PDB file of C-alpha atoms in Angstrom:
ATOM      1  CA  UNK A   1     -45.361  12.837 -16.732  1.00  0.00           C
ATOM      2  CA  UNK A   2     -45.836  13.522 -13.235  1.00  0.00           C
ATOM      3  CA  UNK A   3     -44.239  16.153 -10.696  1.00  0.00           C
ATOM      4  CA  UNK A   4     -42.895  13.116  -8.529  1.00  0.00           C
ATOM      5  CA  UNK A   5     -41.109  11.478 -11.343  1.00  0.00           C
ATOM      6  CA  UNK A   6     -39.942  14.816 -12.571  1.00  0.00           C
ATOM      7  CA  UNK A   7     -38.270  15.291  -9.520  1.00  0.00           C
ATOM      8  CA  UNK A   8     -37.065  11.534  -8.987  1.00  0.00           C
ATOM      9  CA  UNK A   9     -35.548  12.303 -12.661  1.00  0.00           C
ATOM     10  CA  UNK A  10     -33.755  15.422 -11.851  1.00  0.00           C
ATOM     11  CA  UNK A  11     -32.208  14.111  -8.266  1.00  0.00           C
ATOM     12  CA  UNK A  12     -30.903  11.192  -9.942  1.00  0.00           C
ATOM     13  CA  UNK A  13     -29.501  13.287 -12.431  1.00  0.00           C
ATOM     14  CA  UNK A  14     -27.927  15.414 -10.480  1.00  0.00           C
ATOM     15  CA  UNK A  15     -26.386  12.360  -8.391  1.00  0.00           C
ATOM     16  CA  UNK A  16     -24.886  10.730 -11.244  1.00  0.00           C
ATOM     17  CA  UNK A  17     -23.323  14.109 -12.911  1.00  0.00           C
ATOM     18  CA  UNK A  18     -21.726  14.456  -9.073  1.00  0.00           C
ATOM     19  CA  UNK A  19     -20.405  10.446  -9.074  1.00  0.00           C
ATOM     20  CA  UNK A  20     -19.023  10.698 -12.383  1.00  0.00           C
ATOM     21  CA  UNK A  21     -17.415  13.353 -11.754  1.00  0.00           C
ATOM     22  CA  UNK A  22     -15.687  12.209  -8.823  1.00  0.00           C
ATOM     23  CA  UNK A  23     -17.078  15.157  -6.592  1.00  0.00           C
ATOM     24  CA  UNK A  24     -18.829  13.947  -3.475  1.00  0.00           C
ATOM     25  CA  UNK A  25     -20.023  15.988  -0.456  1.00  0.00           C
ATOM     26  CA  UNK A  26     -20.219  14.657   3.172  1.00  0.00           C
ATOM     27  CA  UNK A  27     -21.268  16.537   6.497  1.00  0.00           C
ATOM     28  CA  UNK A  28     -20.634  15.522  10.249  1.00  0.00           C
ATOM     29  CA  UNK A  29     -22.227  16.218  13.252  1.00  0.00           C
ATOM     30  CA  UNK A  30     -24.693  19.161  14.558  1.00  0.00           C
ATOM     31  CA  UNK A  31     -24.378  21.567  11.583  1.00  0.00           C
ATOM     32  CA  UNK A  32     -22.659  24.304  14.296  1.00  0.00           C
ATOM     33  CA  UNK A  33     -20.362  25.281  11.916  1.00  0.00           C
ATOM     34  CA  UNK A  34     -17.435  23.609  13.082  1.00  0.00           C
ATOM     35  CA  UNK A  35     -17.946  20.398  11.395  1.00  0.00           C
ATOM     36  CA  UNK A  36     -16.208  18.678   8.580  1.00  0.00           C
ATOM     37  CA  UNK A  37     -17.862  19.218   5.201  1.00  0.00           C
ATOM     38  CA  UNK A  38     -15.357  16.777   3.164  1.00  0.00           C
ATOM     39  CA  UNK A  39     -15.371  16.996  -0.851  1.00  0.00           C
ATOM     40  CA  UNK A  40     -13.581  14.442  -3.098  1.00  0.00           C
ATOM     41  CA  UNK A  41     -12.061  15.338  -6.299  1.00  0.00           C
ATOM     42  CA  UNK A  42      -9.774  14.840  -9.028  1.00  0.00           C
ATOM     43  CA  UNK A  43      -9.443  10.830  -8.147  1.00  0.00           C
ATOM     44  CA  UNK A  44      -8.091   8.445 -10.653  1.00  0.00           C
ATOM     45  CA  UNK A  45      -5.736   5.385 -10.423  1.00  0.00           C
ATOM     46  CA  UNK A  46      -2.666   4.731 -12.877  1.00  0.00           C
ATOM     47  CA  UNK A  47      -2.948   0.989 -14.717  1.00  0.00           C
ATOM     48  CA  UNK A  48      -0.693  -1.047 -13.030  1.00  0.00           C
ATOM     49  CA  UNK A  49       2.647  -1.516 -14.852  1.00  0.00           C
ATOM     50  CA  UNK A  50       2.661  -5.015 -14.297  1.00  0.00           C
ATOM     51  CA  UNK A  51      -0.206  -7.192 -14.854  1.00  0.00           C
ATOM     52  CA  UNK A  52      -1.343  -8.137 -11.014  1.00  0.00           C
ATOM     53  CA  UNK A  53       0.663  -6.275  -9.810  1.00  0.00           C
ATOM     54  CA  UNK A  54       0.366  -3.334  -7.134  1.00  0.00           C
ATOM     55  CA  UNK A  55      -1.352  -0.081  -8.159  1.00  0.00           C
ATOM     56  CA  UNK A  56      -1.574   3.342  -6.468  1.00  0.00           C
ATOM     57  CA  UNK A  57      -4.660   5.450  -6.158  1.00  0.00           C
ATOM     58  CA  UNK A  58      -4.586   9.625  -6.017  1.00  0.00           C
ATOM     59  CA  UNK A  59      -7.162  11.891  -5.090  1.00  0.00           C
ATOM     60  CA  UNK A  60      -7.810  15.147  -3.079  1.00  0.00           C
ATOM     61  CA  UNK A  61     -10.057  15.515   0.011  1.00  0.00           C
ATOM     62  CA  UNK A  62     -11.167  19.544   0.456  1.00  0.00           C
ATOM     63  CA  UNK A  63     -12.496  19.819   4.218  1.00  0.00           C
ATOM     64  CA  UNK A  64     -14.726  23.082   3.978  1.00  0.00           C
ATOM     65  CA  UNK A  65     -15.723  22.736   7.457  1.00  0.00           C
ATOM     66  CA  UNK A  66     -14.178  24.486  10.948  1.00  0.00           C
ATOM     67  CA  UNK A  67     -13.251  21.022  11.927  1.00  0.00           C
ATOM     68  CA  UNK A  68     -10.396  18.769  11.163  1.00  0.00           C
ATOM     69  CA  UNK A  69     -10.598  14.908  10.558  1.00  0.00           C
ATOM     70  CA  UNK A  70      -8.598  11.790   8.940  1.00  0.00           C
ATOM     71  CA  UNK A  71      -8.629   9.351   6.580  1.00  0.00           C
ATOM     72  CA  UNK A  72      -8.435   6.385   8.665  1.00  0.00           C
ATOM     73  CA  UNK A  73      -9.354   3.282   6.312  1.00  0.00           C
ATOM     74  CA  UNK A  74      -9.706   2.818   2.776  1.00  0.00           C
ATOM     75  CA  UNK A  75     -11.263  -0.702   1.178  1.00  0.00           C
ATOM     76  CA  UNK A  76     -12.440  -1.765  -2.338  1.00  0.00           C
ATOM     77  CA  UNK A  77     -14.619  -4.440  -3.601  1.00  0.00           C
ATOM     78  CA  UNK A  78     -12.494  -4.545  -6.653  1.00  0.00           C
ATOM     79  CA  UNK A  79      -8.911  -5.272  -4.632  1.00  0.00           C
ATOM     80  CA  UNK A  80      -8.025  -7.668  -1.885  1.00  0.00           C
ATOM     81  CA  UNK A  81      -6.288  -4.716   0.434  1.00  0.00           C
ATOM     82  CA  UNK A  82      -5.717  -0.775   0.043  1.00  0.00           C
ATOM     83  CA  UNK A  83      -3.152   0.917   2.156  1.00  0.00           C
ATOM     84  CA  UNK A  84      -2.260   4.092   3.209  1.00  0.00           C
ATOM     85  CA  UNK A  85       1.064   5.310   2.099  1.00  0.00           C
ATOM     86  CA  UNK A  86       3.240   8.906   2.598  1.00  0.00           C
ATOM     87  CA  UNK A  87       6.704   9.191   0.730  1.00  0.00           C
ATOM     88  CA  UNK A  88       9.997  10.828   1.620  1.00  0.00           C
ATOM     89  CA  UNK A  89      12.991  11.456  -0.812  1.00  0.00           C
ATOM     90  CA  UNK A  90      14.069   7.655  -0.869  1.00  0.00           C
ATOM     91  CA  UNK A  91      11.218   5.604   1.707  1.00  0.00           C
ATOM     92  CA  UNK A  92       7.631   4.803   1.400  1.00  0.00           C
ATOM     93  CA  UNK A  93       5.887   4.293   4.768  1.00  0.00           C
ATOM     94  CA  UNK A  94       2.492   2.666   5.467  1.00  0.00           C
ATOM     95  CA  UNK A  95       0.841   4.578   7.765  1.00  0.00           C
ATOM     96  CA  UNK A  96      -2.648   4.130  10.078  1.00  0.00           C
ATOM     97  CA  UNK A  97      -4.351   7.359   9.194  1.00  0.00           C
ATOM     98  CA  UNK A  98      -4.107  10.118   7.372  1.00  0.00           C
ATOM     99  CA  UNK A  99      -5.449  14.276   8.525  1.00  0.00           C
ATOM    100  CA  UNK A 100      -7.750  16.362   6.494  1.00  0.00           C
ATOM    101  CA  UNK A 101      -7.202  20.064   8.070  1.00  0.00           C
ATOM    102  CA  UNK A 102     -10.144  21.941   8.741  1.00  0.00           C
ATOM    103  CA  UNK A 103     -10.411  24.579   6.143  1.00  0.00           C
ATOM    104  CA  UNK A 104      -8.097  22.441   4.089  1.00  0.00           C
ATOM    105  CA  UNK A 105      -7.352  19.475   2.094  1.00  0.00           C
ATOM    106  CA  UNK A 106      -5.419  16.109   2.069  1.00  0.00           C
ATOM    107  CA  UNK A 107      -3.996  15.225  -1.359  1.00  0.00           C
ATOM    108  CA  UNK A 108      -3.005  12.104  -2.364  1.00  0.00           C
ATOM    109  CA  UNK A 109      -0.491  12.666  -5.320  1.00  0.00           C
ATOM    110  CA  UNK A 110       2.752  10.819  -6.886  1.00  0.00           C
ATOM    111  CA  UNK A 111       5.634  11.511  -4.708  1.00  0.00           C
ATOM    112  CA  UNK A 112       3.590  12.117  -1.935  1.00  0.00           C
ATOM    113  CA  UNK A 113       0.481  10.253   0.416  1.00  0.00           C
ATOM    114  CA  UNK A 114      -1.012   8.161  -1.761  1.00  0.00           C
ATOM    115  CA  UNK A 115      -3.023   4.760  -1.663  1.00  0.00           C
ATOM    116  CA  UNK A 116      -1.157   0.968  -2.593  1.00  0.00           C
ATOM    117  CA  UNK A 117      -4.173  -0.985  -4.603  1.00  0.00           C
ATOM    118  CA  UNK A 118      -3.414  -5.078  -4.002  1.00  0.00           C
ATOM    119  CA  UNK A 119      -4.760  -8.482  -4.867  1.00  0.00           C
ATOM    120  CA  UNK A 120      -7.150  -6.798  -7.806  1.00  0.00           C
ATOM    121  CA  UNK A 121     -10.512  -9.306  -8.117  1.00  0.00           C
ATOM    122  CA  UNK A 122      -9.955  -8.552 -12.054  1.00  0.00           C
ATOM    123  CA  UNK A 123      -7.149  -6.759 -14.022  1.00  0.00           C
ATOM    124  CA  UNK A 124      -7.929  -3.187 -14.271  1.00  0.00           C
ATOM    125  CA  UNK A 125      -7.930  -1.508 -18.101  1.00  0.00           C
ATOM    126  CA  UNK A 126      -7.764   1.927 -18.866  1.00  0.00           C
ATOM    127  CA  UNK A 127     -11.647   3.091 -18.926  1.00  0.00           C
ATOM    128  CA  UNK A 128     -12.915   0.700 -15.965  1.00  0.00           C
ATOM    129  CA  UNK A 129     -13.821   2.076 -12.475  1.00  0.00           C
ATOM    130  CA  UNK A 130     -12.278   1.244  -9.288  1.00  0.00           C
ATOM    131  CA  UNK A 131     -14.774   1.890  -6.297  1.00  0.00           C
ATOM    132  CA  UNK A 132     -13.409   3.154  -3.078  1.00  0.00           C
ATOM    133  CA  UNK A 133     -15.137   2.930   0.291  1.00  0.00           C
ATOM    134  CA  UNK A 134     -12.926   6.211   2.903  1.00  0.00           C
ATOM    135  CA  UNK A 135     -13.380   5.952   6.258  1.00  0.00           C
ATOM    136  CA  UNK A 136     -12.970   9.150   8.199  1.00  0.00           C
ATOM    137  CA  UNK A 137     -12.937   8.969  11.975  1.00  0.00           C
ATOM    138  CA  UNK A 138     -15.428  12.132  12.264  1.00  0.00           C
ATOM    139  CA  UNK A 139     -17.679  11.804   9.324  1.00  0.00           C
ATOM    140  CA  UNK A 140     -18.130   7.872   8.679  1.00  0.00           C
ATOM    141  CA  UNK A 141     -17.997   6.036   5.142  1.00  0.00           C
ATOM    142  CA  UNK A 142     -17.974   7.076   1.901  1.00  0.00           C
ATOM    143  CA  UNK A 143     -17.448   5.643  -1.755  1.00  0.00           C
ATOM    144  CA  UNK A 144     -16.124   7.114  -4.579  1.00  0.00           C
ATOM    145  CA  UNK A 145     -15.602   5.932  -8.243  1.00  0.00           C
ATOM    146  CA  UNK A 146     -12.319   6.106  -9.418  1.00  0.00           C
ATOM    147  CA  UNK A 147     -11.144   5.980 -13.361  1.00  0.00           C
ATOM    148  CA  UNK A 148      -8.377   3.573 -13.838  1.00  0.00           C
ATOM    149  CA  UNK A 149      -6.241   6.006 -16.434  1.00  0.00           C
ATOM    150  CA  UNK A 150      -2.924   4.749 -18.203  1.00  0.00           C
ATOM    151  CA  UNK A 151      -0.034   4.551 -16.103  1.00  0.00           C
ATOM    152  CA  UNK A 152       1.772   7.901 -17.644  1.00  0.00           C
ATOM    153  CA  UNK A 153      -1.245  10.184 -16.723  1.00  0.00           C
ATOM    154  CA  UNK A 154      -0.825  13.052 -15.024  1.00  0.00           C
ATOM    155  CA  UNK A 155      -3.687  15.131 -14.066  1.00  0.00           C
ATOM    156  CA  UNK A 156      -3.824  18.787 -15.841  1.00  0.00           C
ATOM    157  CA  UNK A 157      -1.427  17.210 -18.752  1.00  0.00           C
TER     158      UNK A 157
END
């Protein structure tokens, strides 16, 4: 076996252990130290209660870098339209973008900012993958995997 493939073998390993995971990395800009170094974690998406019907999507955006930036569009492949939602105590507003601190994190939890999944190009089942393409207005595209999980889950539980 050669070195090349070796190493080939290893970096794709190492890629897929990060995607299934649901931990991705991205870096803007001049590497000056106030970028945005943006991690995604702890994603997944509750099964729809009805079938069709709307579904939300959580997950957690850690900005390591000296620089702040937002969430300003999320598509899918696998849906028809994602939007960006915060909640109050009895209203749910759609809203055009969405910060990431610098040195801090955006969360997308129940009760709180979260995404609103629509016109799904197959019904989701617990197990399958939804994939997620976040646009931030400072460090471009990205796409995450996210586990569809059943509708009672609650991360940590």
């Amino acid at each position: 076996m050669s070195l090349g493939f070796r190493r080939s073998a290893l970096v794709g390993a190492g890629l897929a252990t990060a995607l299934t995971g649901g931990l991705i990395l991205v870096s803007c800009g001049s590497g000056s130290g106030d970028d945005a170094v943006l991690r995604v974690s702890d994603s997944y998406v509750p099964l729809p209660a009805l079938p069709g019907g709307m579904g939300a999507g959580y997950l957690t955006v850690r900005n390591d870098g000296g620089s702040g930036d937002r969430l300003v569009a999320v598509t899918s492949p696998n849906a028809g339209s994602v939007t960006m939602h915060t909640s109050g105590t009895t209203t749910m507003t759609s809203v055009e973008s969405l910060p990431v601190p610098a040195h801090g994190e955006l969360e997308l939890a129940r009760g709180g900012n979260h995404l609103m999944i629509m016109g799904w190009q197959k019904q989701p089942a617990v197990g399958d993958v939804l994939e997620l393409d976040l646009t931030f207005a400072r460090s471009g595209t990205i796409t995450v995997t996210v586990p569809v999980k059943p509708l009672t889950y609650r991360p940590g539980s």
